[in-house]
PDB file of C-alpha atoms and ligand atoms in Angstrom:
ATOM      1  CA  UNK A  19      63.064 -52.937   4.854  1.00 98.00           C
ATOM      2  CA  UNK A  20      63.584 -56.301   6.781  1.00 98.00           C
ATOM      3  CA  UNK A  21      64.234 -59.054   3.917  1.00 98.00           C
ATOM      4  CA  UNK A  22      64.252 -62.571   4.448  1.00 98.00           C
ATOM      5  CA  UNK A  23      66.577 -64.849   2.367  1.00 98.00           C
ATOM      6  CA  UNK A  24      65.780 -68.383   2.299  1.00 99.00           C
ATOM      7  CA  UNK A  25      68.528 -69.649  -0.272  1.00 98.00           C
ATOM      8  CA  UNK A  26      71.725 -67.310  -0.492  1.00 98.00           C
ATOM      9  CA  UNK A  27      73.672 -69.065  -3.908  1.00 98.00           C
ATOM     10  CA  UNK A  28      73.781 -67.388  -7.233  1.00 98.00           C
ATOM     11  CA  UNK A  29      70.540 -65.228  -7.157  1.00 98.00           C
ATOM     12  CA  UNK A  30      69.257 -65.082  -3.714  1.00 98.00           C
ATOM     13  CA  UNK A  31      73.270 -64.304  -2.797  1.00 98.00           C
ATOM     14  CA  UNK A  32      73.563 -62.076  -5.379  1.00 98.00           C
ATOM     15  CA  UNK A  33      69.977 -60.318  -4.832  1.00 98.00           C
ATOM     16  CA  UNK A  34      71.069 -59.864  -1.215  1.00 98.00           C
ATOM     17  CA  UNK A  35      74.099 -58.109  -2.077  1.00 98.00           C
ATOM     18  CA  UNK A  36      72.425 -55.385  -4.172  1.00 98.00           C
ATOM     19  CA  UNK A  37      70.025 -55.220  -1.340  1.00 98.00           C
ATOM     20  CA  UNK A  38      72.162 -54.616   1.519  1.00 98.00           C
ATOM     21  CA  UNK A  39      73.894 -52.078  -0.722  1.00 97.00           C
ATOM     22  CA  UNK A  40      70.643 -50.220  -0.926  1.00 98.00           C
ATOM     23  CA  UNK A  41      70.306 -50.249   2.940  1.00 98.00           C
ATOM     24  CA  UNK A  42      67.916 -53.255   3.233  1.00 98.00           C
ATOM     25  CA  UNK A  43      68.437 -55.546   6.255  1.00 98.00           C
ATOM     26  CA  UNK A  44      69.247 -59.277   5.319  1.00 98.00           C
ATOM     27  CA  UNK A  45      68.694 -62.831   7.521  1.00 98.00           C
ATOM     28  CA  UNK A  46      70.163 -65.291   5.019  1.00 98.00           C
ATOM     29  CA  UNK A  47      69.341 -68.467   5.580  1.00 98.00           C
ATOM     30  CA  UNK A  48      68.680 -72.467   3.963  1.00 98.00           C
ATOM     31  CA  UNK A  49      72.616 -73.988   3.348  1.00 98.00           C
ATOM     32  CA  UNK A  50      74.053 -77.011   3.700  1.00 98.00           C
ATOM     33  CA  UNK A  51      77.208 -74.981   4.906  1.00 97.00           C
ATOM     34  CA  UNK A  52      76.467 -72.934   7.487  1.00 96.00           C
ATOM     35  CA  UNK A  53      79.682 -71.583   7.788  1.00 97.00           C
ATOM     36  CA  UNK A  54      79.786 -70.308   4.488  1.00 97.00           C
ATOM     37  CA  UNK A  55      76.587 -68.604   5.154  1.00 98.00           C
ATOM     38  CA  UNK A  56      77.762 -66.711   7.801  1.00 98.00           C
ATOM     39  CA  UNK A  57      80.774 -65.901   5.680  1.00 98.00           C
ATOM     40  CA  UNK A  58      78.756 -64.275   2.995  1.00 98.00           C
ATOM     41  CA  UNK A  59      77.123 -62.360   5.652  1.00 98.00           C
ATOM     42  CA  UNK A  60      79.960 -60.628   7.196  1.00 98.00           C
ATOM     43  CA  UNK A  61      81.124 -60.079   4.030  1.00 98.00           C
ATOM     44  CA  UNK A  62      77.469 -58.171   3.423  1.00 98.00           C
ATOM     45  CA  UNK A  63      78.498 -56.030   6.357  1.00 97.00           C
ATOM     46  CA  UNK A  64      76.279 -55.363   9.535  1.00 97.00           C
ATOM     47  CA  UNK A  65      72.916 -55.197   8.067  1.00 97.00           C
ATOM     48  CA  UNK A  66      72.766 -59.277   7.231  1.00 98.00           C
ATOM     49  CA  UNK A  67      72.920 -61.547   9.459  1.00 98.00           C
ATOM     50  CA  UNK A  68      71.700 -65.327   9.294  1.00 98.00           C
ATOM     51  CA  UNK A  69      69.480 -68.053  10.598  1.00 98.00           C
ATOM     52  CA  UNK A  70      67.175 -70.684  10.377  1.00 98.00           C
ATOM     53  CA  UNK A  71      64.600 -71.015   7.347  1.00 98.00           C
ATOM     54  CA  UNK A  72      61.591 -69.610  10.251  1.00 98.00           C
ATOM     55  CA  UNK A  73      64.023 -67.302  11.712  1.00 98.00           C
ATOM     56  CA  UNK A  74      64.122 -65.306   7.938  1.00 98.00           C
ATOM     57  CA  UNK A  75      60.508 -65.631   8.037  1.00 98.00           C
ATOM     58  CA  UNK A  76      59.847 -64.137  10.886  1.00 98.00           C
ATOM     59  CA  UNK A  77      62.377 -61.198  10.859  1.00 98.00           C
ATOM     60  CA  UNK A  78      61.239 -60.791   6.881  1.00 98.00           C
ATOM     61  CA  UNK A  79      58.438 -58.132   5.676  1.00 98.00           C
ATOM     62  CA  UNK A  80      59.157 -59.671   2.439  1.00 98.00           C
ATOM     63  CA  UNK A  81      60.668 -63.450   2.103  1.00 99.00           C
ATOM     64  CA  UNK A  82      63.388 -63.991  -1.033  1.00 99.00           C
ATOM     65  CA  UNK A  83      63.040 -67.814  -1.837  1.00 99.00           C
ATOM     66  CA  UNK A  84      65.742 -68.913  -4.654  1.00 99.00           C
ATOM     67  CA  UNK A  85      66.315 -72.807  -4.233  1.00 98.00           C
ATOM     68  CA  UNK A  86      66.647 -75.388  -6.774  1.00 98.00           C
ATOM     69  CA  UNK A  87      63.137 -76.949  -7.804  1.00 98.00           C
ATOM     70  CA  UNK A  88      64.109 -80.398  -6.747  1.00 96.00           C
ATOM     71  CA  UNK A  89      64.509 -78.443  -2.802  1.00 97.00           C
ATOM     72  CA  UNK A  90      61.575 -76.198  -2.913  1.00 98.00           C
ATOM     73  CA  UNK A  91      59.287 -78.493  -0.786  1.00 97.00           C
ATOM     74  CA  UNK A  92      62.671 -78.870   1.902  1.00 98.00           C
ATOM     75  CA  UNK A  93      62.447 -75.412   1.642  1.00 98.00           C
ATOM     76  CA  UNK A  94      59.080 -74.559   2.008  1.00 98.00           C
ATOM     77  CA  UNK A  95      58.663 -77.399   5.022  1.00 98.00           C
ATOM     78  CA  UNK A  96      61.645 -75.981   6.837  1.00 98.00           C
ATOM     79  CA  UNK A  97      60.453 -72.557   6.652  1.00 98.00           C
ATOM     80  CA  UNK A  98      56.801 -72.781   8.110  1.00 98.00           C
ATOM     81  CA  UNK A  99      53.860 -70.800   7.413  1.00 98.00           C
ATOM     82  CA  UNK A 100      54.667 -67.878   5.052  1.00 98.00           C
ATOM     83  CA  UNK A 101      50.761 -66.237   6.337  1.00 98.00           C
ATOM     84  CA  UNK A 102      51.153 -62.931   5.149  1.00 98.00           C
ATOM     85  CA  UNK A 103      54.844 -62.672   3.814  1.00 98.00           C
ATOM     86  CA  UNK A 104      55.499 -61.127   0.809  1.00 99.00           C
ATOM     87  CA  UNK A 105      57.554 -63.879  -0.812  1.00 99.00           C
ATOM     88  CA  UNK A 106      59.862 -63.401  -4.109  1.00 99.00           C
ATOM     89  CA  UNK A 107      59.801 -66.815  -5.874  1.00 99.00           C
ATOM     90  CA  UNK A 108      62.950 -66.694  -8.188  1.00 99.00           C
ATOM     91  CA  UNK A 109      62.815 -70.458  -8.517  1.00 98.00           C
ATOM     92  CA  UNK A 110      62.806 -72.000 -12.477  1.00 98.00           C
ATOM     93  CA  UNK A 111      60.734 -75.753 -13.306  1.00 97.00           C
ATOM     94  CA  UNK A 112      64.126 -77.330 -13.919  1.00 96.00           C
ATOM     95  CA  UNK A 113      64.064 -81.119 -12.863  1.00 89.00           C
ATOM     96  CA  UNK A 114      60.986 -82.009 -10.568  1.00 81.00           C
ATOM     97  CA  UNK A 115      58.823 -83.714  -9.864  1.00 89.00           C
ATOM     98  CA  UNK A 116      56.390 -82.466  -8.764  1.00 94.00           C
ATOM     99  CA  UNK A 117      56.079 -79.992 -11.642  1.00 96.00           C
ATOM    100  CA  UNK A 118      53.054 -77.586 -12.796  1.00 97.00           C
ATOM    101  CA  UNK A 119      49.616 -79.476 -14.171  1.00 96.00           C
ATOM    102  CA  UNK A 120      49.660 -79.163 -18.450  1.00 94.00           C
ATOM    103  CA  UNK A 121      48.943 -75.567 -18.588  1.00 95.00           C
ATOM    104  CA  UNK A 122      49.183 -74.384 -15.389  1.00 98.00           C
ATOM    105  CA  UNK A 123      52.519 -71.788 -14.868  1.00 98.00           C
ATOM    106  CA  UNK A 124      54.894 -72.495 -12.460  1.00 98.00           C
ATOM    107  CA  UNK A 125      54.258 -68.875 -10.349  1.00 98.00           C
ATOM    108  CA  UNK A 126      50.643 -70.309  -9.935  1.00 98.00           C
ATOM    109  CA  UNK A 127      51.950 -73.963  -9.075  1.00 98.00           C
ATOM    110  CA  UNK A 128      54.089 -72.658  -6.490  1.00 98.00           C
ATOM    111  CA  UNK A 129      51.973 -69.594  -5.278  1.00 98.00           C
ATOM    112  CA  UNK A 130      49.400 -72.508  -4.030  1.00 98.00           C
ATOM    113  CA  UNK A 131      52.485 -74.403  -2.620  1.00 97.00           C
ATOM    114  CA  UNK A 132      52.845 -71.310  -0.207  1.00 98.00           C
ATOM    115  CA  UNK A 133      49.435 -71.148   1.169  1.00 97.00           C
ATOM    116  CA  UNK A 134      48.714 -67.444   2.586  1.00 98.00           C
ATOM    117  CA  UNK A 135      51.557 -65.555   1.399  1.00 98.00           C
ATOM    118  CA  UNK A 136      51.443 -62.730  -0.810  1.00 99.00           C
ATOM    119  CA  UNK A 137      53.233 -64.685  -3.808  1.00 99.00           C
ATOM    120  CA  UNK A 138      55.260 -62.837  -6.159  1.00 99.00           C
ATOM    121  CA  UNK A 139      57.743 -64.169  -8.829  1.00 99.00           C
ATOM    122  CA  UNK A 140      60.889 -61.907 -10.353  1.00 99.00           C
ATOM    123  CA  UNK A 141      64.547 -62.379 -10.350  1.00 98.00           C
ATOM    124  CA  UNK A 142      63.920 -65.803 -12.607  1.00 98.00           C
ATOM    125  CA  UNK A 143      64.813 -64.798 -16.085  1.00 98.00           C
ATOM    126  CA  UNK A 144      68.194 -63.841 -16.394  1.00 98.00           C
ATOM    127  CA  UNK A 145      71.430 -65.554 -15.915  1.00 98.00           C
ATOM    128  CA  UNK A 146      73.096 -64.693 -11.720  1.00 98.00           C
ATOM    129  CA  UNK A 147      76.351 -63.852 -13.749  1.00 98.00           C
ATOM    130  CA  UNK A 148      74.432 -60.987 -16.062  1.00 98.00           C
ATOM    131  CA  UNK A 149      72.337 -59.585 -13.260  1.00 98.00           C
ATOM    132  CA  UNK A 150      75.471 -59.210 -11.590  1.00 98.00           C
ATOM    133  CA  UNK A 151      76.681 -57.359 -14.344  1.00 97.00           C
ATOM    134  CA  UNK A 152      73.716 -55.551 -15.415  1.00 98.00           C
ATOM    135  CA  UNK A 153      72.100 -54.377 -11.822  1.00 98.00           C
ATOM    136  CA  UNK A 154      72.767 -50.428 -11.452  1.00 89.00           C
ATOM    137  CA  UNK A 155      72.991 -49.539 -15.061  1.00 97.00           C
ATOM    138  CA  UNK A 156      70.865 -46.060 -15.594  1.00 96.00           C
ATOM    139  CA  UNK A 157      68.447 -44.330 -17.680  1.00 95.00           C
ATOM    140  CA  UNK A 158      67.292 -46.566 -20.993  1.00 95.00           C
ATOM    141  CA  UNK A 159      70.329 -48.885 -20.813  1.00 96.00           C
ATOM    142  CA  UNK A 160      68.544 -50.551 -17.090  1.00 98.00           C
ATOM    143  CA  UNK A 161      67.316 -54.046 -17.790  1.00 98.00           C
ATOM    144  CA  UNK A 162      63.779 -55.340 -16.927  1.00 98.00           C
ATOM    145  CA  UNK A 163      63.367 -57.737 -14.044  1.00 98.00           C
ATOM    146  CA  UNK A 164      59.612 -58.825 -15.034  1.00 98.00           C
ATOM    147  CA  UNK A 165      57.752 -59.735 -12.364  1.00 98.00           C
ATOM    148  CA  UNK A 166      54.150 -61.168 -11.458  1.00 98.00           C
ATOM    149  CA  UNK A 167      51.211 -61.843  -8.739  1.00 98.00           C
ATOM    150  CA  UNK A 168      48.235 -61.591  -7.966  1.00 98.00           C
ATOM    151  CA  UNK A 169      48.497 -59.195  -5.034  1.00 98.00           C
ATOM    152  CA  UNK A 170      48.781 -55.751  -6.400  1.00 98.00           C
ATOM    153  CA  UNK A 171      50.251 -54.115  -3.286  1.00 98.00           C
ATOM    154  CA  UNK A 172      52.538 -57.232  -2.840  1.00 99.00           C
ATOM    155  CA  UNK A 173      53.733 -56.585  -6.532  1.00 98.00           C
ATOM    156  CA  UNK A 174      54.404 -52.870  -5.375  1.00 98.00           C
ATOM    157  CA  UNK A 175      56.273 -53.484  -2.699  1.00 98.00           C
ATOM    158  CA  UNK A 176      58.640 -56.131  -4.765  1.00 99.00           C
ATOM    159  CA  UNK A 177      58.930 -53.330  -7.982  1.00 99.00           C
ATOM    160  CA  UNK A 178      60.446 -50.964  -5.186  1.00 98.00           C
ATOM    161  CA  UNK A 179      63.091 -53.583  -4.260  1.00 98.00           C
ATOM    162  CA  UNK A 180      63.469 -54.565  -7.537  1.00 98.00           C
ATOM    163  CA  UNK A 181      64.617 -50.548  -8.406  1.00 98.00           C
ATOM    164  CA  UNK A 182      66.711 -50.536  -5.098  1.00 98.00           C
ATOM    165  CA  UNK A 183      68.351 -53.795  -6.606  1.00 98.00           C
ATOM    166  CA  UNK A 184      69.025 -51.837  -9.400  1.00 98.00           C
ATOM    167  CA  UNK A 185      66.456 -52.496 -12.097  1.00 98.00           C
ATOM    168  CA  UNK A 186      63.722 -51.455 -13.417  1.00 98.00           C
ATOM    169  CA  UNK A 187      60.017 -53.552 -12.951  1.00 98.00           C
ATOM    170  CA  UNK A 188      57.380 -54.497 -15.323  1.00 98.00           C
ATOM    171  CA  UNK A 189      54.292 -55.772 -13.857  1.00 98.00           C
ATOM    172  CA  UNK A 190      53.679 -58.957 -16.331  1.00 98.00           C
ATOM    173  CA  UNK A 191      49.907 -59.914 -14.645  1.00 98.00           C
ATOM    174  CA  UNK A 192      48.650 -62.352 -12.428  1.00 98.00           C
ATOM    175  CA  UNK A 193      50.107 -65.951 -11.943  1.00 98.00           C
ATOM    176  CA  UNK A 194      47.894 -67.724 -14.269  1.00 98.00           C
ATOM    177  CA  UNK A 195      49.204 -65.894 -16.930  1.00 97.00           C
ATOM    178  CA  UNK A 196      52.793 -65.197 -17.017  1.00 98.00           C
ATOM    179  CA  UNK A 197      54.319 -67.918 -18.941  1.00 98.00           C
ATOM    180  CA  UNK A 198      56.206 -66.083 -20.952  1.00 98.00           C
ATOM    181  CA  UNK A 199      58.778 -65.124 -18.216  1.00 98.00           C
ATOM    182  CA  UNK A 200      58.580 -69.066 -17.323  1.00 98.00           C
ATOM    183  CA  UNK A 201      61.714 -71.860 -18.270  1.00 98.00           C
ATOM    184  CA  UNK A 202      62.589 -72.658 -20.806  1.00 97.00           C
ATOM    185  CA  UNK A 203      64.214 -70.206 -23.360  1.00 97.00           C
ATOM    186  CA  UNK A 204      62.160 -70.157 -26.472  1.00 97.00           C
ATOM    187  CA  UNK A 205      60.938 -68.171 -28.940  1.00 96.00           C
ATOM    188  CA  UNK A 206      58.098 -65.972 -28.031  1.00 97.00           C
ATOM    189  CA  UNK A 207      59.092 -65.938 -24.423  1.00 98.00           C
ATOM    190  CA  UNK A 208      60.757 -63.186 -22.176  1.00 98.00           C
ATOM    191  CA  UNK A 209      62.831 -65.718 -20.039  1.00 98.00           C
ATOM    192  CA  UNK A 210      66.700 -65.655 -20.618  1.00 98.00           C
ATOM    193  CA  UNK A 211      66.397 -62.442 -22.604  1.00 98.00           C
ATOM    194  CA  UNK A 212      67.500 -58.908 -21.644  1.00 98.00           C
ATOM    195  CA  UNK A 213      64.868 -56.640 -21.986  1.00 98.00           C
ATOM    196  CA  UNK A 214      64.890 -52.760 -21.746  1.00 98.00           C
ATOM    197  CA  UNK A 215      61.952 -50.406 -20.561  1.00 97.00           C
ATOM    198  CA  UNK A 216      61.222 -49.350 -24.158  1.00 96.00           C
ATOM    199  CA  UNK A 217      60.504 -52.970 -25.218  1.00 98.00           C
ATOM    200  CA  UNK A 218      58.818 -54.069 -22.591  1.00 98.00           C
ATOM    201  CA  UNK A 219      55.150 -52.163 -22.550  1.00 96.00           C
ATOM    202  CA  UNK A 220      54.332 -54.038 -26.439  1.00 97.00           C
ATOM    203  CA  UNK A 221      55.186 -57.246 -24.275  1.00 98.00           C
ATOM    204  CA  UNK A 222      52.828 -56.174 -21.251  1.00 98.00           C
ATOM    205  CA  UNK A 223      50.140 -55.084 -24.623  1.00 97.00           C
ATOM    206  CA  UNK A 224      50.574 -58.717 -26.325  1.00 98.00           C
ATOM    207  CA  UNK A 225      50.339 -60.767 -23.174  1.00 97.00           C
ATOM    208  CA  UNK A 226      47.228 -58.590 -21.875  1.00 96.00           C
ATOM    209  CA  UNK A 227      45.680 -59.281 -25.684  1.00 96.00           C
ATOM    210  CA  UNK A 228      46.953 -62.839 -25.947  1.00 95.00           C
ATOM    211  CA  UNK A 229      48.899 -62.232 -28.568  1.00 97.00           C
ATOM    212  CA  UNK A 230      52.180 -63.223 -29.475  1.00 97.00           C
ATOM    213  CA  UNK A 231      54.986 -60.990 -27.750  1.00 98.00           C
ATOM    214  CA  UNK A 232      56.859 -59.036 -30.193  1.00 97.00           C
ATOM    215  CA  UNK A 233      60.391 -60.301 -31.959  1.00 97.00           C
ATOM    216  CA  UNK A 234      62.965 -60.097 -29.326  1.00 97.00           C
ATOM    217  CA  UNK A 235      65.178 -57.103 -28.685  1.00 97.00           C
ATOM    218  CA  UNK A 236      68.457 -56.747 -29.604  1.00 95.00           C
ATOM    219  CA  UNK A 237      70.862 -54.946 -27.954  1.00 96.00           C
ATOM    220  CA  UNK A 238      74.323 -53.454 -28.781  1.00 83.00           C
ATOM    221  CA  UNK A 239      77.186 -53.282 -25.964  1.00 74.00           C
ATOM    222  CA  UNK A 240      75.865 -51.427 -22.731  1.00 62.00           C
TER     223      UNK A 240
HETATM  224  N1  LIG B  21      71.738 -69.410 -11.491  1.00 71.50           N
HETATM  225  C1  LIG B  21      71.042 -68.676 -12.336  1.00 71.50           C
HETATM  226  O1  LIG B  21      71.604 -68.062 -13.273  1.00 71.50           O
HETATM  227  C2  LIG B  21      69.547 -68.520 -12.151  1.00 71.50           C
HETATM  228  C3  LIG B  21      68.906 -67.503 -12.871  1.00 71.50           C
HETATM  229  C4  LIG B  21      67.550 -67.287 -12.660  1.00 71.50           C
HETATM  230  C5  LIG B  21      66.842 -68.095 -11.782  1.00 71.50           C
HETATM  231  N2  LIG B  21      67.471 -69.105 -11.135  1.00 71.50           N
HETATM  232  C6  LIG B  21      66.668 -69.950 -10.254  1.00 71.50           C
HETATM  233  O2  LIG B  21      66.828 -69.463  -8.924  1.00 71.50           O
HETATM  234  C7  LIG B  21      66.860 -70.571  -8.021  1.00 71.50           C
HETATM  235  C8  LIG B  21      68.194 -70.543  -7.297  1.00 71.50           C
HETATM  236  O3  LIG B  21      69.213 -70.741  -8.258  1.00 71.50           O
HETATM  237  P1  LIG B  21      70.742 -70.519  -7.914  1.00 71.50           P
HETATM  238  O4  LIG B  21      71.462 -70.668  -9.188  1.00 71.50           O
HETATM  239  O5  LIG B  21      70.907 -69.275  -7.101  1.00 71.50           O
HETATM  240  O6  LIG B  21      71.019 -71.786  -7.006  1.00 71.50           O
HETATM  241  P2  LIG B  21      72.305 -72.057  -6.108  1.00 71.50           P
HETATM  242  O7  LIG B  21      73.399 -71.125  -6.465  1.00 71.50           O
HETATM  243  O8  LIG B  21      72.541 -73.517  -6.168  1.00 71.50           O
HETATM  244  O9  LIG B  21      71.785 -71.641  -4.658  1.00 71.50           O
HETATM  245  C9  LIG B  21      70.836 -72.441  -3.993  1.00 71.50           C
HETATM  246  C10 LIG B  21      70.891 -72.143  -2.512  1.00 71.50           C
HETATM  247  O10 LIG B  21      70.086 -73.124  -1.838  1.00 71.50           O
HETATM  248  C11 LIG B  21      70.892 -73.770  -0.841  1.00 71.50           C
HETATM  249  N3  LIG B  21      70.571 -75.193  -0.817  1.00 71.50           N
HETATM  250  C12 LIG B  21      70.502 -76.020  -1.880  1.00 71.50           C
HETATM  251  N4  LIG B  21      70.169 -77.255  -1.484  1.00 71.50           N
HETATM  252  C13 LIG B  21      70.054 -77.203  -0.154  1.00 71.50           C
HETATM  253  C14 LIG B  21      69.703 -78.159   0.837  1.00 71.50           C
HETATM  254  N5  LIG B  21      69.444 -79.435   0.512  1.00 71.50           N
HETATM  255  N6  LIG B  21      69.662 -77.768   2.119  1.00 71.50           N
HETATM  256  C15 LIG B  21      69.930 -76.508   2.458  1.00 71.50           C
HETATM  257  N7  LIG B  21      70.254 -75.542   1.561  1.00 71.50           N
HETATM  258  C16 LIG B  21      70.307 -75.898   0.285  1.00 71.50           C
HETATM  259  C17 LIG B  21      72.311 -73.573  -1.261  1.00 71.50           C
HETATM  260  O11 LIG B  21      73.129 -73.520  -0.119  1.00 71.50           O
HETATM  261  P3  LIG B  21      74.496 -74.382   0.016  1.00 71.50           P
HETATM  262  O12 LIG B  21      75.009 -74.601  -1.371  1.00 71.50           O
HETATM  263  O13 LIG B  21      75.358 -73.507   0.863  1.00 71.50           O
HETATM  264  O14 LIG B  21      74.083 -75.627   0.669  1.00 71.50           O
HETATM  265  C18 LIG B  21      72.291 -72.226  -1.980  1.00 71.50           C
HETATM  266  O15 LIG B  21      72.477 -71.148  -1.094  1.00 71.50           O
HETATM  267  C19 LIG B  21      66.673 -71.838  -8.855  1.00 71.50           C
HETATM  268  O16 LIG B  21      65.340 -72.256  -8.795  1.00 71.50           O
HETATM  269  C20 LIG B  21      67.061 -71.406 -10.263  1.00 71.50           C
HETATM  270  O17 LIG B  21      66.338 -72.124 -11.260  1.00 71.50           O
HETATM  271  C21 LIG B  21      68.812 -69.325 -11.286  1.00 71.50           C
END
């Protein structure tokens, strides 16, 4: 699949790397550095290249945007119309403004910031360093990259990549209601917490039921 990158540090650098490793092609793009961007590339190998912020939109199927907060909107200007575009938001409410409206989650905030694309959010909740670490384990040691949206096929397509990145996906709901995978860490939340498969469904149950999500697991060396 063609894959977009607008914001190659920690995640979106890291995300590309499991990507291209699972035969995805990359055009990395947003840096203040463009020679380190075309560094990281060549390091990727021959399936990522880079460009401009509308270049990766228009060679992506599916656009990876993983800026700081404080950028998005010099993202999102710089990278056009997203009409269509399955985008991965990875991006966490740190610093602002503008931030979310009382109540309103930051996946919906930013899903109307992007105006015609197919808005998805994943990648948010765990540290770059521990994805790192964590991406490829196998059968029930694989850790849960949550995702959410309100485009079912969009969220299809992203719980493929997120397997080929080497995870396993749990569809959290629409936009409106996925705080729970939102900054900051807290109790009763998902966000900065490893999850596993077999602890996730009671999380899907309780946040389907609005109830509170279930003690957080705890999990022994992998
Ligand atoms: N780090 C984590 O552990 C983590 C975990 C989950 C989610 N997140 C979220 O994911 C998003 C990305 O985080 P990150 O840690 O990957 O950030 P990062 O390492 O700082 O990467 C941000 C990317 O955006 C580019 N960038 C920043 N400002 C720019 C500007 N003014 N003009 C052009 N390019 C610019 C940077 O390129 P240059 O530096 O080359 O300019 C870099 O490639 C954030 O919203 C964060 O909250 C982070």
């Amino acid at each position: 699949m063609k894959i977009g990158i607008i914001g190659a540090g920690r995640i979106g650098g890291g995300l590309a790397r499991q990507l291209a490793g699972a035969g995805h092609q990359l055009l990395l793009s947003f840096s203040r550095d463009r020679a380190a961007l075309d560094e990281l590339a060549i390091r990727l190998g021959p399936s990522a290249g880079t460009g401009s912020p509308p270049d990766s939109v228009a060679f992506g199927e599916v656009v990876v945007i993983s800026v700081p907060w404080s950028v998005l909107p010099q993202a999102l200007e710089q990278a056009g119309p997203l009409d269509g575009k399955i985008v991965i938001d990875t991006t966490n409410q740190f610093g602002g403004p503008p931030l979310p409206a009382e109540g309103q989650t930051a996946a919906a905030f930013n899903a109307a910031r992007m105006p015609g694309a197919r808005y998805t959010k994943s990648f948010n909740t765990l540290t770059s360093a521990f994805q790192a670490e964590a991406a490829g384990r196998t059968g029930d040691e694989r850790v849960v990259q949550w995702l959410c949206g309100d485009d079912a096929a969009a969220k299809e397509v992203v719980a493929g990549l997120i397997r080929d990145a080497g995870f396993v996906p749990v569809d959290l709901g629409g936009t409106a209601g996925c705080a729970v995978m939102e900054a900051p860490r807290r109790p009763g939340a998902v966000y900065g917490e490893e999850y596993r498969l077999a602890d996730a469904t009671a999380v899907v149950d309780a946040v389907r039921a609005g109830r509170p999500i279930p003690p957080t697991p705890r999990y022994g060396p992998a």
